[in-house]
Amino acid sequence: MRRSRGPAAALALSLAATGAVVGLGPVPQAAAVTPPVAFTADALPTWQPNGIVWALAEAGGTVFAGGTFSAVRPPAGGAGSEQPAVNFAAFDAATGAPTSCTLSFTVAGGTATVRALTLSPDKRTLYAGGYFGAVNGTPVSSMAAIDVASCTVKPSFRPAFAATVRAIAVTADTVYAGGDFLTVSGQPRQRFAAVAASDGALRPFRADADEPGRAVEVTPDGENVLLGGDFFTVNGTDTHALAVVDSSSGSLTKGYPGFIETNSVVKDIATDATGFYTANEGTGGGVFDGRIALNLSDFGQRWRDTCLGATQAVLPYQNVLYSASHAHDCSSVGEYPDGQRHHLLAEPTTGVGKLGWAPDTNDGVGEGIGPRVMTVGSRNGTPYLWVGGEFTTVNGAAQQSLTHFSSTGDTGAPTVPVASAASTRPGEVQVRWRTSLDLDDSALTYRIYRDGAATPVGTVTADSLFFRRPQASWTDTTAQPGQSYTYRVSATDAAGNVSALSAPASATVPASAQPYPSQVRADGAQLYWRYDDTVLPYVADSSDGNQAGVHHYGPALRQSPGAVSGASTAIGFNGTDAHVYGDRRQSVGSTYSIETWFRTNTTRGGKLIGFGNQQTTGSSQYDKHLYMTNDGRLVYGVYTGATRTITTTAAFNDDTWHHVVATQGPGGMTLYVDGVQRGTLNVTTHENYTGYWRVGFDSLGGWPDRPASEHWAGLMDETAVYPTVLSAAQVQRHFALASAPADSTVQVTAAEDTYANAGAPGTNYGGSSSLAVRGTSLYTSYLRFTLPAAPAGKVLTSASLSVKTSTMAGAGTTDTVSVVPVTGAWTEDQTTYANRPGTGAPALGAFPGIPDGTAVHTAGLDTAAVAAALGGSYSLALTSTGTDALWLWSSEAAAAEATPRLTLTFGTP
């Protein structure tokens, strides 16, 4: 929807051998810099006008720009100095630099402006329209013809338009115009007219409209003219904003009464071989602001994109419709809710659905509309998309009013994936990440790297758009119980641009399945947020549904202890602005269950979890929710035309963990708290709409016992949504399993480490960033760990040692490296080959050869031997009998994942 001020208000998987891919479900059509999208999103250097660009046209590798400006200047960092350019400039279509063609469009009174530029079919003549009285001093009247070859005005073309010309279309012999005028060459012509292309003589064509004309286009067969604007009648017949008229007489061929909302207008019309497309702008509420595709065969509608955000221009090119707007709400077509403005978009000419092309501008100066006009220019066989308007930035960088994009040379890499890793049962680690954003590629290839290796262990292809960035995941099925692994993920686009690696995400594989999360997954959760995330803004989904969430306003992460026994943590909400929203727009079926754990002492209430039609702001549709009243009671409600609720009699704001489940299905609504049924209601329906799961905040207006705050303050953990109704027995089992003993894992880094070198018997290497192991001539590495005692009621069930090869060439070894106990005393800063401690037998574990290339490697250790040393200092040595040296990072190395570490897993006896 246009947001204007003052009078101007009237005027956009593949599978590696070591793992399994979890499917993403239905995804939108993929798009890249290859078809259907034809252009990159990388803005090229372009000279900048100092005002607004209203019109663009192209001929022979030159792009002409018209508008309201007085000079052009180089792009930021570009060579050259500002040059005069009075409402008109010409640019090289490839380089963006001005050409020698200079024309000044002026007027004796008021402000001159160029509002329309159109080439003749043979591209030899450029027709300009606007409000001006002279071009390079030659008298004209708001329309002029320019000889392209010589860049001079054609004095023989002298129509007289009495007011602003806003649109022009040209055939071999006729120029059609639309605008504000009421007369042309002294004859009545209301807002639309036609003149001879040779001399500007007035044609008999009459298509009189009651309000301004803003768009004119001739159909490809030349039989009809498409008119757009503010009007409500053409030649006295009701047809608002759009009309088709006969190209000779102007008589109405097809009217569109009631077709476009009365408070909306048509700003632009463009055609291709099969149809025509309108750009629409509205003012006020209940407007139509999007795009319409219509067929040329019957002039009937093909599709309608109802995004809100004042569309200014449309451009069909190679079966894609590019548009300039400030689209801020595309929820009506199932895309993104009201929020940030997006100014450049693309969709197929065959139907609604945004493609993976979304460079962006800002709103800019003037009316704050953003981009206003688009054209395609070509130089040496390479097409370029040019965009003009009133913006002052492009893709976040300063650039005023004009920019262009190439069809080749994509250089923009995808954003860095945000990854997590988790393991809840032996034999697998689930690696999850929020898909990356690439402004001109929606299908990206992700590579998963384990323990710092240079070769990926898994590859996944997944689709994403700027408003739809679903979770992708890959399961490592070679993970060994008791061992820890570190994973990083990169994203690659179709042009081969590669993102940086994600931050490391680590997981330790338990010796036995963790009871609570395993049961939640087994019972069919299709959204499962455990809140163990370490970085903002990604909330990983531990279910097979890949329904990730997004942190908003930075809730507190890794709050401990969580609701479930083991290492799981909780998330904290401040009751002011922090919350979590789902990343996937969806609908909710007739059966579902909502589950979460919470802990709070708030006296202001708030929404724990619910379903709403917005993501970050308060929703206008919201139900299927759980909220807390000021006095701590819980309410479960749905909307059926009226609010239908179940409310507990007891309060639960006692600062202890509580478990709540709400279900709805053929048997009605049921609310459980702490495994006990707290109420039922014979209601089987709810409000049907598409939206997002929300945790910690959403609207509550109109609901009974509405709390003082819609934002909830407290801790939340283990949020799950199911497409089925959980039974009472399942609910009770979940509640009981939360306190069931679970494996716990502790990682211990080396407190001291060094190595001894037979070749330098008196040298101490305690401060080195490297460790070395070899049999002949001897290198032996020594590691000291301070081991914790076993937690109460648990015993050590597994132990492993992880080390990382250094980046030096040949750091790996073909020899077996043994892990053996140390029998003598030593310190890091005193040990040399001459005074090295003794080592014992048998070996605690071994690395059976380590390949070259920096990577983390893990060896299982003798559990009983390590268990006997718990609660004290424990020393290990790395030895070999071969001649191929192994080089490792020591605890002095900078990278945290390179530090030698023990992973200890404790479980029930």
mmCIF file of C-alpha atoms in Angstrom, residues 419-682:
data_model
loop_
_atom_site.group_PDB
_atom_site.id
_atom_site.type_symbol
_atom_site.label_atom_id
_atom_site.label_comp_id
_atom_site.label_asym_id
_atom_site.label_seq_id
_atom_site.Cartn_x
_atom_site.Cartn_y
_atom_site.Cartn_z
ATOM 1 C CA ALA A 419 24.247 -24.277 12.051
ATOM 2 C CA SER A 420 23.648 -26.483 15.070
ATOM 3 C CA ALA A 421 24.265 -30.125 15.847
ATOM 4 C CA ALA A 422 22.612 -32.506 18.282
ATOM 5 C CA SER A 423 22.612 -36.187 19.091
ATOM 6 C CA THR A 424 19.901 -37.872 21.147
ATOM 7 C CA ARG A 425 20.697 -41.524 20.401
ATOM 8 C CA PRO A 426 23.670 -43.696 19.515
ATOM 9 C CA GLY A 427 24.884 -43.836 15.942
ATOM 10 C CA GLU A 428 23.714 -40.476 14.632
ATOM 11 C CA VAL A 429 24.170 -36.737 14.824
ATOM 12 C CA GLN A 430 21.609 -34.413 13.301
ATOM 13 C CA VAL A 431 23.236 -31.337 11.724
ATOM 14 C CA ARG A 432 20.711 -28.535 11.144
ATOM 15 C CA TRP A 433 21.047 -25.078 9.654
ATOM 16 C CA ARG A 434 18.902 -22.175 8.597
ATOM 17 C CA THR A 435 19.176 -21.974 4.827
ATOM 18 C CA SER A 436 21.215 -19.054 3.527
ATOM 19 C CA LEU A 437 20.086 -16.046 1.536
ATOM 20 C CA ASP A 438 21.357 -15.301 -1.949
ATOM 21 C CA LEU A 439 19.611 -12.429 -3.727
ATOM 22 C CA ASP A 440 19.796 -14.034 -7.171
ATOM 23 C CA ASP A 441 19.853 -17.777 -6.403
ATOM 24 C CA SER A 442 17.172 -19.642 -4.509
ATOM 25 C CA ALA A 443 18.607 -23.150 -4.990
ATOM 26 C CA LEU A 444 21.849 -23.443 -3.021
ATOM 27 C CA THR A 445 24.196 -26.348 -2.381
ATOM 28 C CA TYR A 446 25.309 -26.922 1.198
ATOM 29 C CA ARG A 447 28.431 -28.883 2.152
ATOM 30 C CA ILE A 448 28.902 -30.308 5.621
ATOM 31 C CA TYR A 449 32.436 -30.666 7.014
ATOM 32 C CA ARG A 450 33.238 -32.759 10.081
ATOM 33 C CA ASP A 451 36.058 -32.166 12.550
ATOM 34 C CA GLY A 452 37.816 -29.626 10.360
ATOM 35 C CA ALA A 453 38.372 -31.943 7.400
ATOM 36 C CA ALA A 454 38.861 -30.381 3.977
ATOM 37 C CA THR A 455 36.498 -32.862 2.280
ATOM 38 C CA PRO A 456 32.756 -32.637 3.006
ATOM 39 C CA VAL A 457 31.013 -35.614 4.580
ATOM 40 C CA GLY A 458 27.611 -34.603 3.223
ATOM 41 C CA THR A 459 25.995 -32.450 0.535
ATOM 42 C CA VAL A 460 22.451 -31.071 0.538
ATOM 43 C CA THR A 461 20.615 -28.903 -1.998
ATOM 44 C CA ALA A 462 17.815 -26.772 -0.605
ATOM 45 C CA ASP A 463 15.685 -23.831 -1.708
ATOM 46 C CA SER A 464 15.315 -20.536 0.127
ATOM 47 C CA LEU A 465 13.935 -17.067 -0.545
ATOM 48 C CA PHE A 466 14.375 -13.889 1.453
ATOM 49 C CA PHE A 467 11.042 -14.484 3.154
ATOM 50 C CA ARG A 468 11.217 -18.290 3.282
ATOM 51 C CA ARG A 469 14.415 -19.687 4.726
ATOM 52 C CA PRO A 470 13.500 -23.169 5.947
ATOM 53 C CA GLN A 471 15.708 -25.403 8.001
ATOM 54 C CA ALA A 472 17.775 -27.942 6.109
ATOM 55 C CA SER A 473 19.382 -30.898 7.822
ATOM 56 C CA TRP A 474 21.715 -33.818 7.317
ATOM 57 C CA THR A 475 22.199 -36.834 9.565
ATOM 58 C CA ASP A 476 25.641 -38.261 10.225
ATOM 59 C CA THR A 477 24.998 -41.997 10.539
ATOM 60 C CA THR A 478 28.637 -42.914 11.211
ATOM 61 C CA ALA A 479 28.854 -41.158 14.572
ATOM 62 C CA GLN A 480 30.187 -43.396 17.338
ATOM 63 C CA PRO A 481 28.725 -43.509 20.881
ATOM 64 C CA GLY A 482 30.709 -41.541 23.421
ATOM 65 C CA GLN A 483 32.549 -39.491 20.796
ATOM 66 C CA SER A 484 32.262 -35.773 20.106
ATOM 67 C CA TYR A 485 32.153 -34.255 16.646
ATOM 68 C CA THR A 486 32.337 -30.725 15.298
ATOM 69 C CA TYR A 487 30.538 -29.693 12.096
ATOM 70 C CA ARG A 488 30.652 -26.651 9.834
ATOM 71 C CA VAL A 489 28.462 -25.865 6.819
ATOM 72 C CA SER A 490 29.057 -23.746 3.702
ATOM 73 C CA ALA A 491 26.632 -22.582 0.995
ATOM 74 C CA THR A 492 27.406 -22.399 -2.743
ATOM 75 C CA ASP A 493 25.296 -20.707 -5.424
ATOM 76 C CA ALA A 494 24.838 -21.647 -9.085
ATOM 77 C CA ALA A 495 27.737 -19.441 -10.149
ATOM 78 C CA GLY A 496 30.127 -21.151 -7.730
ATOM 79 C CA ASN A 497 30.273 -18.360 -5.153
ATOM 80 C CA VAL A 498 30.903 -19.945 -1.742
ATOM 81 C CA SER A 499 29.998 -18.552 1.654
ATOM 82 C CA ALA A 500 32.320 -18.675 4.606
ATOM 83 C CA LEU A 501 31.983 -21.722 6.825
ATOM 84 C CA SER A 502 29.437 -21.576 9.596
ATOM 85 C CA ALA A 503 30.634 -21.328 13.171
ATOM 86 C CA PRO A 504 31.507 -24.772 14.556
ATOM 87 C CA ALA A 505 28.567 -26.777 15.904
ATOM 88 C CA SER A 506 29.447 -29.646 18.220
ATOM 89 C CA ALA A 507 27.604 -32.701 19.507
ATOM 90 C CA THR A 508 28.493 -35.680 21.656
ATOM 91 C CA VAL A 509 26.881 -39.009 20.814
ATOM 92 C CA PRO A 510 25.233 -40.625 23.858
ATOM 93 C CA ALA A 511 25.791 -44.259 24.762
ATOM 94 C CA SER A 512 22.041 -44.783 24.996
ATOM 95 C CA ALA A 513 18.983 -42.982 23.664
ATOM 96 C CA GLN A 514 17.936 -39.921 25.650
ATOM 97 C CA PRO A 515 14.462 -40.789 26.964
ATOM 98 C CA TYR A 516 12.536 -37.520 26.645
ATOM 99 C CA PRO A 517 13.549 -36.245 23.168
ATOM 100 C CA SER A 518 13.418 -39.762 21.752
ATOM 101 C CA GLN A 519 9.801 -40.127 22.900
ATOM 102 C CA VAL A 520 8.774 -36.717 21.541
ATOM 103 C CA ARG A 521 10.162 -37.658 18.136
ATOM 104 C CA ALA A 522 8.621 -41.126 18.292
ATOM 105 C CA ASP A 523 5.203 -39.616 19.036
ATOM 106 C CA GLY A 524 5.359 -37.654 15.772
ATOM 107 C CA ALA A 525 6.297 -34.072 16.649
ATOM 108 C CA GLN A 526 6.600 -31.989 13.487
ATOM 109 C CA LEU A 527 8.023 -28.982 15.309
ATOM 110 C CA TYR A 528 10.378 -29.513 18.261
ATOM 111 C CA TRP A 529 12.320 -26.546 19.634
ATOM 112 C CA ARG A 530 14.687 -27.689 22.413
ATOM 113 C CA TYR A 531 16.296 -24.235 22.849
ATOM 114 C CA ASP A 532 19.857 -25.528 23.030
ATOM 115 C CA ASP A 533 20.987 -22.996 20.421
ATOM 116 C CA THR A 534 24.237 -21.162 21.046
ATOM 117 C CA VAL A 535 23.857 -18.208 18.643
ATOM 118 C CA LEU A 536 21.122 -15.839 17.516
ATOM 119 C CA PRO A 537 18.839 -15.805 15.583
ATOM 120 C CA TYR A 538 18.368 -19.486 14.691
ATOM 121 C CA VAL A 539 16.084 -21.847 16.625
ATOM 122 C CA ALA A 540 16.821 -25.403 15.507
ATOM 123 C CA ASP A 541 14.007 -27.898 14.992
ATOM 124 C CA SER A 542 14.851 -31.355 16.342
ATOM 125 C CA SER A 543 11.872 -33.001 14.630
ATOM 126 C CA ASP A 544 11.734 -34.383 11.107
ATOM 127 C CA GLY A 545 9.522 -31.422 10.116
ATOM 128 C CA ASN A 546 12.433 -28.987 9.681
ATOM 129 C CA GLN A 547 10.333 -26.146 11.064
ATOM 130 C CA ALA A 548 13.019 -23.844 12.401
ATOM 131 C CA GLY A 549 12.293 -20.743 14.414
ATOM 132 C CA VAL A 550 13.810 -17.288 14.640
ATOM 133 C CA HIS A 551 14.754 -15.358 17.791
ATOM 134 C CA HIS A 552 13.319 -11.842 17.862
ATOM 135 C CA TYR A 553 14.834 -9.140 20.076
ATOM 136 C CA GLY A 554 17.399 -11.527 21.522
ATOM 137 C CA PRO A 555 15.886 -13.803 24.162
ATOM 138 C CA ALA A 556 18.369 -15.225 26.668
ATOM 139 C CA LEU A 557 19.972 -18.450 25.382
ATOM 140 C CA ARG A 558 21.367 -21.502 27.197
ATOM 141 C CA GLN A 559 19.487 -20.985 30.461
ATOM 142 C CA SER A 560 20.229 -23.770 32.917
ATOM 143 C CA PRO A 561 18.927 -25.976 34.331
ATOM 144 C CA GLY A 562 16.373 -26.833 31.698
ATOM 145 C CA ALA A 563 13.145 -28.712 32.258
ATOM 146 C CA VAL A 564 14.483 -32.085 31.162
ATOM 147 C CA SER A 565 17.262 -33.987 32.939
ATOM 148 C CA GLY A 566 20.551 -34.086 31.066
ATOM 149 C CA ALA A 567 22.413 -31.351 29.227
ATOM 150 C CA SER A 568 19.425 -29.621 27.574
ATOM 151 C CA THR A 569 19.036 -25.902 28.285
ATOM 152 C CA ALA A 570 16.117 -23.470 28.247
ATOM 153 C CA ILE A 571 15.356 -20.057 26.723
ATOM 154 C CA GLY A 572 14.512 -16.910 28.686
ATOM 155 C CA PHE A 573 11.952 -14.236 27.719
ATOM 156 C CA ASN A 574 12.040 -10.759 29.247
ATOM 157 C CA GLY A 575 8.305 -10.002 29.120
ATOM 158 C CA THR A 576 8.965 -6.836 27.113
ATOM 159 C CA ASP A 577 9.834 -7.626 23.499
ATOM 160 C CA ALA A 578 11.704 -10.942 23.131
ATOM 161 C CA HIS A 579 9.959 -13.870 21.485
ATOM 162 C CA VAL A 580 10.389 -16.654 18.921
ATOM 163 C CA TYR A 581 8.482 -17.071 15.666
ATOM 164 C CA GLY A 582 8.283 -19.894 13.172
ATOM 165 C CA ASP A 583 10.114 -19.590 9.876
ATOM 166 C CA ARG A 584 7.486 -21.481 7.864
ATOM 167 C CA ARG A 585 4.063 -20.154 6.881
ATOM 168 C CA GLN A 586 1.496 -22.931 7.225
ATOM 169 C CA SER A 587 -2.041 -23.873 8.148
ATOM 170 C CA VAL A 588 -3.155 -26.054 11.054
ATOM 171 C CA GLY A 589 -5.359 -29.077 10.480
ATOM 172 C CA SER A 590 -8.366 -30.191 12.464
ATOM 173 C CA THR A 591 -6.204 -32.262 14.830
ATOM 174 C CA TYR A 592 -3.127 -31.007 16.646
ATOM 175 C CA SER A 593 -1.350 -30.944 20.001
ATOM 176 C CA ILE A 594 0.733 -28.128 21.531
ATOM 177 C CA GLU A 595 3.294 -28.937 24.213
ATOM 178 C CA THR A 596 5.825 -26.923 26.198
ATOM 179 C CA TRP A 597 7.555 -26.620 29.550
ATOM 180 C CA PHE A 598 7.636 -23.270 31.374
ATOM 181 C CA ARG A 599 8.891 -21.689 34.567
ATOM 182 C CA THR A 600 7.887 -18.232 35.774
ATOM 183 C CA ASN A 601 6.982 -16.047 38.720
ATOM 184 C CA THR A 602 5.410 -13.294 36.606
ATOM 185 C CA THR A 603 2.293 -11.477 37.777
ATOM 186 C CA ARG A 604 1.633 -9.893 34.375
ATOM 187 C CA GLY A 605 0.710 -13.013 32.422
ATOM 188 C CA GLY A 606 1.411 -13.284 28.720
ATOM 189 C CA LYS A 607 1.228 -15.691 25.776
ATOM 190 C CA LEU A 608 3.259 -18.872 26.097
ATOM 191 C CA ILE A 609 2.604 -20.323 22.645
ATOM 192 C CA GLY A 610 0.066 -19.781 19.894
ATOM 193 C CA PHE A 611 -0.664 -19.557 16.197
ATOM 194 C CA GLY A 612 -0.902 -16.133 14.482
ATOM 195 C CA ASN A 613 -0.875 -14.629 11.018
ATOM 196 C CA GLN A 614 2.127 -12.364 11.678
ATOM 197 C CA GLN A 615 5.715 -13.134 12.650
ATOM 198 C CA THR A 616 7.190 -10.188 14.517
ATOM 199 C CA THR A 617 4.237 -7.895 15.220
ATOM 200 C CA GLY A 618 0.954 -8.611 16.944
ATOM 201 C CA SER A 619 -1.288 -10.770 14.772
ATOM 202 C CA SER A 620 -4.757 -9.809 13.570
ATOM 203 C CA GLN A 621 -5.761 -13.491 13.512
ATOM 204 C CA TYR A 622 -4.663 -15.560 16.511
ATOM 205 C CA ASP A 623 -5.900 -18.642 18.336
ATOM 206 C CA LYS A 624 -4.835 -22.231 19.127
ATOM 207 C CA HIS A 625 -2.912 -20.678 21.965
ATOM 208 C CA LEU A 626 -1.911 -21.040 25.597
ATOM 209 C CA TYR A 627 -1.638 -17.933 27.726
ATOM 210 C CA MET A 628 -1.265 -17.061 31.402
ATOM 211 C CA THR A 629 -3.442 -14.674 33.358
ATOM 212 C CA ASN A 630 -2.031 -12.124 35.773
ATOM 213 C CA ASP A 631 -2.656 -14.474 38.716
ATOM 214 C CA GLY A 632 -0.854 -17.387 37.047
ATOM 215 C CA ARG A 633 -3.766 -19.474 35.715
ATOM 216 C CA LEU A 634 -3.414 -21.071 32.297
ATOM 217 C CA VAL A 635 -5.895 -20.546 29.463
ATOM 218 C CA TYR A 636 -6.173 -22.685 26.323
ATOM 219 C CA GLY A 637 -8.324 -21.138 23.600
ATOM 220 C CA VAL A 638 -9.530 -21.365 20.010
ATOM 221 C CA TYR A 639 -11.664 -19.001 17.963
ATOM 222 C CA THR A 640 -14.800 -20.265 16.205
ATOM 223 C CA GLY A 641 -16.499 -16.907 15.653
ATOM 224 C CA ALA A 642 -16.358 -16.544 19.413
ATOM 225 C CA THR A 643 -13.576 -17.258 21.908
ATOM 226 C CA ARG A 644 -13.781 -20.789 23.362
ATOM 227 C CA THR A 645 -11.490 -21.446 26.315
ATOM 228 C CA ILE A 646 -10.465 -23.855 29.076
ATOM 229 C CA THR A 647 -9.008 -22.180 32.193
ATOM 230 C CA THR A 648 -7.236 -23.855 35.093
ATOM 231 C CA THR A 649 -8.354 -23.156 38.642
ATOM 232 C CA ALA A 650 -4.808 -23.433 39.970
ATOM 233 C CA ALA A 651 -2.008 -20.933 39.437
ATOM 234 C CA PHE A 652 1.352 -21.994 37.981
ATOM 235 C CA ASN A 653 3.524 -18.889 38.395
ATOM 236 C CA ASP A 654 5.392 -20.447 41.345
ATOM 237 C CA ASP A 655 8.870 -20.353 39.762
ATOM 238 C CA THR A 656 9.057 -24.115 39.213
ATOM 239 C CA TRP A 657 9.023 -26.106 35.978
ATOM 240 C CA HIS A 658 5.581 -27.124 34.678
ATOM 241 C CA HIS A 659 4.526 -29.195 31.685
ATOM 242 C CA VAL A 660 1.468 -28.112 29.640
ATOM 243 C CA VAL A 661 -0.213 -29.842 26.694
ATOM 244 C CA ALA A 662 -3.268 -28.645 24.739
ATOM 245 C CA THR A 663 -5.014 -30.862 22.184
ATOM 246 C CA GLN A 664 -7.923 -30.529 19.764
ATOM 247 C CA GLY A 665 -9.528 -33.136 17.556
ATOM 248 C CA PRO A 666 -12.777 -35.057 16.993
ATOM 249 C CA GLY A 667 -13.114 -35.461 20.750
ATOM 250 C CA GLY A 668 -12.916 -31.727 21.373
ATOM 251 C CA MET A 669 -10.386 -29.701 23.358
ATOM 252 C CA THR A 670 -8.328 -30.995 26.287
ATOM 253 C CA LEU A 671 -5.840 -29.223 28.553
ATOM 254 C CA TYR A 672 -3.217 -31.059 30.604
ATOM 255 C CA VAL A 673 -0.816 -29.601 33.177
ATOM 256 C CA ASP A 674 1.928 -31.712 34.755
ATOM 257 C CA GLY A 675 0.456 -34.877 33.256
ATOM 258 C CA VAL A 676 -3.018 -34.297 34.744
ATOM 259 C CA GLN A 677 -6.130 -33.425 32.740
ATOM 260 C CA ARG A 678 -7.286 -29.945 33.836
ATOM 261 C CA GLY A 679 -10.313 -29.446 31.622
ATOM 262 C CA THR A 680 -12.163 -30.367 28.433
ATOM 263 C CA LEU A 681 -14.485 -28.581 26.025
ATOM 264 C CA ASN A 682 -16.644 -30.069 23.274
#
